[in-house]
Amino acid sequence: MTPADAYAELVRRSKELGVLNSCAATLAWDQQTYMPPGGAGLRGEQMAFLAALAHQKFTDPKVGELLAAVEGSDLVADSESDAAANVRELRRGYDRATKLPQSLVEELARVTTAAQQAWERAKKANDFPSFRPHLEKVVGLKRQEADAVGFTAHRYEALLEEYEPGTTVAELKELFAGLTRDLVPLVRRIADSPTKPDRSLLEREYPVDRQKVFAEAAAVAVGFDFAAGRLDTTSHPFCSGMGPGDCRITTRYNPRFFPEAFFGVLHETGHALYEQNLPAEHFGTPLGVACSFGVHESQSRLWENQVGRGRPFWDHFFPRLKQTFPAALAGVGPDAFHLAVNDVRPSLIRVEADEATYNLHIALRFELELALLSGDLAVADLPGAWNERFQALLGLPVPDDTRGCLQDIHWSFGGIGYFPTYTLGNLYAAQLMAAARRDLGAESLAADFRRGEFVRLKDWLVANVHRHGQRHRAGELCRRATGAALSPQPFLSYLAEKYAGLYRAC
Ligand code: ZN
C-alpha cells in the first residue's frame, strides 16, 4: 500500500467515525431535551452500543498500520499540510486509546459512575467524608491512567493532554502566577471603591417568553445561523455540534435574574459560531474539529464577556432591552445597567463568579489538582487545604464543603486537568480580542457594535481560529492569530482598563 492509499483509507475511516460520533451526539442532545423519562433504559443501551462500536473501530490495529505507513513519508513532510495535521492528531488519539488497558477503562467507568452519585449526595448533605473514599479511588485511577499514557515532565500533563494537547504544567504555573499576582489586589481595590453596582435591578420580573425572544435576537445579531442550529431549554446549558449544518445550544431561564439566560445564550452562541464555521469539507477528521477545550472556551467567553459585557454592545441593545422589559427597567439608565452586569465581588461559587474573580477560583483548583495527583495532598486533607487557599486568594471564609470543595462535579467524573481550560479560555479570548482590535481598528470595531453589527469580528475569528480546525496546536494558533505566545497581560490590561472606567478606583 502506498502512503497515499494508506492516507486515503485513514481519512475514510476517520470520516466514518465522525458520522458515528455525530449519531451519538444527536442521541445525547435528545436525552437532555425532549426524551421522555421512560426512554432512559433504551437510550443507555443505544449510547453504550455506539460507544463500543466507535472504540472498536478507532483502536483497530489496522489504524496503527495505516498511520505507520503514512508517517515519515513525503505526504507529511510539510508539517502544515492537511495530511501532517490529520496524521499527528489521529496518532495522538490512537496512542491514547490503545495505551489504556481495557480493564482500566472499565474500572474508571465503574468508579466514576459511583463517584458522581456519591458526590451528588455528599454535596446535598455537606458530607465530605462520604465522598472521600470515592475521590481517593478516582485519583488513584487517574494516576494509573497518566502512567499508562506516559508523560515527560509531570504526570498531570498526561491528563491535561486530553483537553489541551501540548500545554505544559510549567506554562500553566507561570500563567496562574501572573494572574493571581495582579488579580488579588485588583479585586481588593474594587471592593474598596465607593462605586457599588445595584444588582437588584437584574433581579426583577423578567418574563421568560420575552427573555427568549430577546436572547434569540442577540444570538442572530452576533452570527448564529438558526437554519443550521437550534436553541432549546435544559437544566444544564450546553452546545453540541453534530456536524456541518447542525449545531444546537441550550439555556436555562430564570424569571427573576436576567443575566443567567442572556449571558448563557451569548456564551453558548460563541461555542456554536466555532462549530458552525469549522471547515465542512474536513468533517470527521481532525482538521474539521475544534483546536482544544481552551480555544473553544475562548470563543464563548469572547462573545459573553469581551463583547457582551462591553459598553458598545449595550449602547445598541440597552434601548431595546428597555422596550422589552419596560416595568423591570423603569428609571434605569445605561450606566447603572452596564455597571450591574459588571458587578465584581468575591463569592463562594465558581459558576456565579464575575470576570475578575473567576480565574482565582480556577487557580485554586489547579493548585489542588497538582498536589492531589503528586501525592503532596491527601484526599482527606482536601477540605482544609481548599478553605485555607480560598481565604488567601478570595478573602472569604468557606462556611461548608457544599460551597467549598464539593461544589463542582468535575473531580467525581475524573475530569482532573479540565479546570485550567476555563482560564486558558479567558486568556485566549482577551488576547484574540486585542489582536482583532489591532487588525480591524479598535474604534471602528466599537462603532460596529454600537450599530449592532458584529460580522467583521465574526469573520476575523473564522479566518484566524475557526477555519483551522486542529491544523495547529493551541499555542501555535495563538501565535499566528495574535503575533505572540499566550500571556496573562492582555487579559489583565483589559480588566484594568474596564474597571478603571466603571469603578474609578483602579
Ligand atoms: Zn463554555
XYZ file of C-alpha atoms and ligand atoms in Angstrom:
507
model
C 0.000 0.000 0.000
C 1.407 3.405 -0.955
C 1.406 6.194 1.632
C -1.246 7.994 -0.456
C -3.518 4.931 -0.396
C -2.930 4.494 3.338
C -3.787 8.136 3.970
C -6.965 7.915 1.869
C -8.045 4.865 3.870
C -7.252 6.677 7.163
C -9.389 9.625 6.122
C -12.214 7.299 5.052
C -12.166 5.569 8.438
C -11.895 8.845 10.317
C -14.905 10.297 8.481
C -16.901 7.157 9.163
C -16.132 7.619 12.876
C -17.185 11.258 12.590
C -20.613 10.154 11.344
C -20.863 7.529 14.086
C -19.960 10.059 16.801
C -22.453 12.571 15.419
C -25.180 9.918 15.798
C -24.220 9.585 19.469
C -24.231 13.384 19.836
C -27.738 13.613 18.400
C -28.960 10.952 20.827
C -27.234 12.744 23.731
C -28.899 16.047 22.776
C -32.300 14.344 22.628
C -31.666 12.748 26.021
C -31.160 16.153 27.613
C -34.010 17.956 25.856
C -37.084 16.008 24.752
C -36.645 12.307 25.591
C -39.420 11.023 27.852
C -38.121 9.665 31.184
C -39.233 6.176 30.168
C -36.693 6.172 27.349
C -33.677 6.260 29.661
C -33.041 2.499 29.651
C -33.143 2.105 25.875
C -31.087 5.279 25.413
C -28.416 3.869 27.721
C -28.206 0.758 25.532
C -28.107 2.800 22.321
C -25.310 5.005 23.641
C -23.279 2.103 25.011
C -23.631 0.294 21.656
C -22.421 3.292 19.658
C -19.553 3.984 22.099
C -18.325 0.387 21.922
C -18.564 0.381 18.119
C -16.635 3.661 17.858
C -13.956 2.447 20.280
C -13.561 -0.811 18.369
C -13.228 0.988 15.029
C -10.801 3.578 16.388
C -8.488 1.100 18.129
C -8.454 -1.405 15.238
C -4.764 -2.408 14.800
C -5.219 -1.648 11.099
C -5.422 2.059 12.049
C -1.972 1.765 13.636
C -0.621 0.149 10.452
C -2.120 2.867 8.256
C -0.643 5.598 10.468
C 2.778 3.934 10.332
C 2.544 3.708 6.535
C 1.981 7.465 6.199
C 4.324 8.697 8.943
C 7.777 9.528 7.616
C 6.504 9.691 4.015
C 6.614 12.741 1.738
C 2.909 13.239 2.382
C 3.621 14.576 5.858
C 6.977 16.242 5.132
C 5.356 19.672 5.258
C 4.225 19.897 8.873
C 1.473 22.346 7.953
C -0.104 20.195 5.259
C -3.570 18.683 5.678
C -2.109 15.204 5.903
C 0.524 16.132 8.508
C -2.028 17.707 10.828
C -4.540 14.884 10.447
C -1.901 12.190 10.972
C -0.406 13.991 14.003
C -3.757 14.248 15.775
C -5.026 10.806 14.757
C -1.778 9.363 16.131
C -2.265 11.167 19.422
C -5.800 9.861 19.789
C -4.883 6.351 18.658
C -1.965 6.085 21.087
C -4.054 7.367 23.952
C -6.885 4.957 23.205
C -4.662 1.910 22.723
C -2.270 2.522 25.613
C -5.050 2.387 28.182
C -5.719 -1.208 29.223
C -9.360 -2.230 28.754
C -9.533 -3.192 32.446
C -8.541 0.355 33.478
C -11.105 1.924 31.135
C -13.856 -0.254 32.596
C -12.719 0.368 36.178
C -12.716 4.131 35.569
C -16.240 3.976 34.135
C -17.465 1.970 37.136
C -15.730 4.086 39.780
C -16.702 7.455 38.289
C -20.357 6.442 37.866
C -20.498 5.584 41.582
C -18.438 8.661 42.477
C -20.848 11.006 40.678
C -23.796 9.590 42.599
C -21.849 9.803 45.869
C -20.815 13.370 45.043
C -24.403 14.454 44.434
C -25.496 13.044 47.808
C -22.432 14.390 49.644
C -22.880 17.867 48.175
C -26.531 17.972 49.225
C -25.725 16.769 52.767
C -22.459 18.714 53.194
C -20.841 15.352 53.893
C -17.296 15.238 52.502
C -16.329 12.081 54.467
C -18.880 10.039 52.476
C -17.336 11.243 49.175
C -13.739 10.846 50.311
C -13.264 7.095 49.544
C -14.723 7.623 46.051
C -12.411 10.524 45.307
C -9.447 8.521 46.603
C -10.273 5.801 44.079
C -10.697 8.321 41.256
C -7.339 9.989 41.999
C -5.645 6.591 42.187
C -7.068 5.521 38.818
C -6.191 8.843 37.176
C -2.594 8.302 38.328
C -2.673 4.895 36.663
C -4.164 6.462 33.549
C -1.372 9.042 33.395
C 1.267 6.350 33.856
C -0.274 4.201 31.116
C -0.455 7.102 28.652
C 3.038 8.314 29.574
C 4.482 11.776 30.225
C 7.803 13.559 30.315
C 7.890 16.308 32.942
C 4.767 15.945 35.062
C 2.120 13.245 35.464
C -0.545 15.965 35.303
C 0.389 16.660 31.672
C -0.808 13.210 30.607
C -4.274 14.163 31.883
C -4.134 17.740 30.627
C -3.389 16.394 27.158
C -6.911 15.077 26.812
C -8.210 18.653 26.886
C -5.291 20.892 25.971
C -2.678 18.997 23.935
C 0.788 20.499 24.103
C 0.235 22.742 27.132
C 2.680 22.096 29.980
C 2.475 22.388 33.752
C 5.349 24.897 33.685
C 3.382 27.169 31.317
C 0.248 26.916 33.425
C 2.133 27.664 36.644
C 3.578 30.792 35.072
C 0.193 31.950 33.717
C -1.543 31.438 37.053
C 1.268 33.116 39.000
C 0.998 36.194 36.741
C -2.768 36.239 37.105
C -3.033 35.868 40.866
C -0.274 38.433 41.459
C -2.399 41.136 39.770
C -5.947 39.897 40.343
C -5.830 39.641 44.129
C -5.000 43.360 44.610
C -7.338 44.394 41.745
C -10.297 42.686 43.433
C -9.391 44.405 46.744
C -9.262 47.824 45.062
C -12.684 47.267 43.514
C -14.086 46.193 46.895
C -12.714 49.445 48.391
C -14.217 51.599 45.642
C -17.172 53.769 46.681
C -18.881 52.806 43.417
C -21.299 49.961 44.161
C -23.343 48.269 41.430
C -27.057 47.859 42.084
C -27.603 44.174 41.367
C -31.251 44.342 42.367
C -32.208 45.830 39.002
C -31.274 42.494 37.413
C -33.356 40.573 39.925
C -36.743 41.972 38.993
C -39.538 40.357 36.965
C -38.176 39.391 33.509
C -40.910 37.316 31.772
C -39.376 34.192 30.251
C -41.147 34.400 26.869
C -39.674 37.861 26.306
C -36.238 36.783 27.537
C -36.342 34.046 24.910
C -37.153 36.432 22.053
C -34.503 38.898 23.206
C -31.770 36.267 23.589
C -32.536 34.760 20.182
C -32.292 38.175 18.568
C -28.870 38.715 20.156
C -27.704 35.261 19.009
C -28.762 36.096 15.432
C -27.092 39.519 15.619
C -23.701 38.031 16.507
C -23.990 35.436 13.749
C -25.738 32.283 14.977
C -27.362 30.564 11.995
C -30.794 29.267 13.027
C -31.124 27.445 9.692
C -28.191 25.331 10.926
C -28.948 25.289 14.635
C -31.467 25.387 17.456
C -31.869 26.920 20.893
C -33.669 24.794 23.491
C -34.089 24.727 27.265
C -32.214 22.369 29.617
C -31.247 22.378 33.290
C -27.526 22.358 32.369
C -26.819 24.575 29.339
C -24.535 23.224 26.624
C -23.553 23.478 22.964
C -23.425 20.400 20.797
C -22.034 20.493 17.286
C -23.444 17.455 15.486
C -21.579 18.307 12.299
C -21.968 20.551 9.245
C -25.324 22.295 9.200
C -26.440 21.238 12.671
C -25.278 22.838 15.922
C -27.578 23.022 18.921
C -27.352 25.177 22.007
C -29.414 25.232 25.179
C -30.024 27.608 28.049
C -31.921 27.915 31.321
C -34.316 30.806 32.044
C -34.650 32.433 35.434
C -37.703 34.766 35.519
C -36.117 36.806 38.308
C -32.494 37.039 37.167
C -31.946 38.420 33.675
C -28.205 37.661 33.203
C -28.485 33.894 33.656
C -30.144 33.051 30.338
C -28.937 36.064 28.356
C -25.204 35.703 29.020
C -25.645 31.936 28.948
C -27.003 32.190 25.391
C -24.186 34.523 24.326
C -21.703 32.057 25.843
C -23.144 29.031 24.048
C -23.509 31.064 20.844
C -19.756 31.697 20.995
C -19.180 27.935 21.115
C -21.730 27.475 18.326
C -20.120 30.021 15.982
C -16.923 27.961 16.231
C -18.795 24.742 15.398
C -20.814 26.357 12.589
C -17.663 27.692 10.939
C -15.367 24.686 11.083
C -14.446 23.621 7.531
C -17.274 21.265 6.475
C -15.111 19.507 3.891
C -12.922 18.183 6.711
C -15.816 16.921 8.840
C -14.842 13.746 10.690
C -11.079 14.399 10.513
C -9.003 16.466 12.978
C -8.955 19.392 10.513
C -12.719 19.607 10.997
C -12.522 19.546 14.812
C -12.015 22.465 17.203
C -8.423 23.041 18.346
C -8.732 22.431 22.095
C -11.062 22.901 25.062
C -9.316 26.149 25.975
C -9.654 27.599 22.479
C -13.307 26.500 22.371
C -13.899 28.245 25.672
C -12.157 31.357 24.340
C -14.885 31.699 21.721
C -17.685 31.519 24.288
C -16.008 33.917 26.726
C -15.142 36.345 23.952
C -18.796 36.841 22.994
C -20.134 36.567 26.539
C -17.640 38.888 28.242
C -15.325 40.769 25.911
C -18.234 41.748 23.647
C -21.385 41.096 25.681
C -20.362 42.890 28.883
C -18.877 45.813 26.981
C -20.391 49.257 26.740
C -20.630 49.473 22.912
C -22.705 46.260 22.886
C -25.187 47.733 25.373
C -25.235 51.094 23.613
C -27.051 49.137 20.920
C -29.003 46.619 22.993
C -29.980 48.569 26.121
C -32.672 50.738 24.463
C -34.148 47.535 23.008
C -33.923 45.840 26.392
C -35.856 48.698 27.982
C -38.573 48.357 25.338
C -38.775 44.630 26.012
C -38.854 44.916 29.812
C -40.378 48.363 30.493
C -41.523 47.510 34.025
C -38.277 45.957 35.285
C -36.118 48.710 33.829
C -38.306 51.740 34.571
C -35.999 54.558 35.645
C -32.834 52.541 34.954
C -30.188 54.176 32.781
C -27.479 52.574 30.651
C -24.701 53.402 33.143
C -26.421 51.642 36.046
C -27.257 48.648 33.877
C -23.734 48.331 32.454
C -22.259 48.557 35.948
C -24.713 45.934 37.268
C -23.692 43.351 34.638
C -20.066 44.036 35.608
C -20.518 43.581 39.332
C -17.234 42.380 40.852
C -17.259 40.824 44.283
C -15.614 37.722 45.746
C -18.123 34.894 46.065
C -18.018 31.246 47.039
C -19.339 29.613 43.863
C -17.208 29.372 40.720
C -20.064 29.295 38.214
C -21.504 32.514 39.665
C -18.163 34.342 39.726
C -17.517 37.555 37.791
C -14.754 38.019 35.226
C -12.200 39.350 37.727
C -12.541 36.731 40.451
C -13.293 33.752 38.181
C -9.689 32.839 37.477
C -8.844 32.845 41.182
C -11.350 30.010 41.581
C -9.508 28.129 38.833
C -6.039 28.891 40.234
C -7.151 27.242 43.481
C -8.399 24.107 41.709
C -5.252 23.837 39.567
C -3.000 24.017 42.652
C -5.040 21.376 44.458
C -5.217 19.035 41.450
C -1.436 19.149 41.082
C -0.974 18.384 44.778
C -3.544 15.561 44.773
C -2.006 13.910 41.740
C 1.572 14.166 43.015
C 0.551 12.890 46.458
C 1.608 16.094 48.223
C -2.000 16.456 49.325
C -4.036 13.555 50.702
C -7.728 13.481 49.729
C -8.583 13.511 53.438
C -6.875 16.907 53.766
C -8.629 18.428 50.741
C -11.325 20.440 52.596
C -8.758 22.051 54.903
C -6.415 22.909 52.039
C -9.319 24.259 49.990
C -10.595 26.520 52.737
C -7.156 27.876 53.589
C -6.218 28.715 49.999
C -9.679 30.084 49.227
C -9.362 32.561 52.059
C -5.904 33.603 50.846
C -6.987 34.094 47.218
C -10.520 35.434 47.581
C -10.533 36.778 51.123
C -13.635 34.872 52.188
C -14.084 32.156 54.803
C -15.676 28.958 53.409
C -18.720 28.121 55.561
C -19.166 24.490 54.453
C -17.884 21.924 51.931
C -21.084 22.167 49.880
C -19.995 25.696 48.971
C -16.338 24.635 49.133
C -14.584 21.614 47.688
C -17.842 19.766 46.908
C -19.335 22.430 44.628
C -18.109 21.121 41.248
C -18.918 17.835 39.529
C -15.582 17.592 37.655
C -13.474 15.515 40.045
C -16.248 12.958 40.515
C -16.265 12.141 36.795
C -12.477 12.021 36.653
C -12.072 15.390 34.921
C -8.745 16.236 36.548
C -6.953 18.604 34.158
C -10.182 20.143 32.874
C -10.394 23.269 35.073
C -7.357 25.099 33.608
C -9.082 25.167 30.199
C -11.583 27.711 31.592
C -8.809 30.149 32.448
C -6.991 29.425 29.189
C -10.282 30.328 27.503
C -10.402 33.693 29.275
C -6.788 34.447 28.392
C -7.074 33.380 24.743
C -10.287 35.414 24.465
C -8.600 38.605 25.687
C -5.517 38.105 23.524
C -7.592 37.327 20.410
C -9.846 40.316 21.030
C -6.837 42.617 21.403
C -5.456 41.289 18.108
C -8.824 41.750 16.369
C -8.934 45.343 17.623
C -5.425 45.906 16.301
C -6.231 44.360 12.901
C -9.693 45.880 12.424
C -9.294 49.145 14.325
C -10.458 49.436 17.924
C -12.637 52.475 17.303
C -14.332 51.228 14.148
C -14.972 47.854 15.788
C -16.629 49.590 18.756
C -18.667 51.652 16.247
C -19.792 48.384 14.612
C -21.015 47.092 17.960
C -22.885 50.324 18.702
C -24.798 49.744 15.463
C -25.472 46.119 16.384
C -23.062 44.837 13.732
C -20.691 42.015 14.587
C -19.900 40.443 11.243
C -16.371 41.857 10.886
C -15.363 40.422 14.251
C -17.006 37.087 13.450
C -15.237 36.910 10.083
C -11.920 37.686 11.780
C -12.471 34.788 14.175
C -13.445 32.465 11.323
C -10.270 33.382 9.430
C -7.918 33.242 12.415
C -9.407 30.477 14.547
C -12.422 28.549 13.242
C -11.335 27.510 9.779
C -8.069 25.976 11.008
C -9.631 23.123 12.959
C -6.715 21.247 14.516
C -4.134 22.288 11.926
C -2.130 23.901 14.738
C -1.936 23.254 18.445
C -3.442 25.980 20.631
C -0.132 27.728 21.417
C 0.778 27.965 17.732
C -2.732 29.057 16.730
C -2.433 31.864 19.280
C 0.982 32.972 17.959
C -0.304 33.048 14.390
C -3.528 34.895 15.210
C -2.092 37.404 17.689
C 1.639 37.533 16.926
C 2.643 36.416 20.442
C 2.632 33.442 22.777
C -0.223 33.268 25.268
C 0.263 35.688 28.153
C -1.957 36.890 31.020
C -1.174 40.508 30.099
C -3.899 41.220 27.507
C -6.497 39.869 29.933
C -5.123 41.892 32.853
C -4.931 45.072 30.750
C -8.491 44.531 29.555
C -9.778 44.231 33.136
C -7.721 47.148 34.432
C -8.998 49.441 31.693
C -12.609 48.335 32.026
C -12.755 48.628 35.805
C -10.857 51.913 35.850
C -13.792 53.299 33.892
C -16.518 51.533 35.865
C -15.191 51.762 39.413
C -12.883 54.782 39.078
C -10.546 53.237 41.620
C -8.185 51.019 39.686
Zn -18.242 27.115 27.706
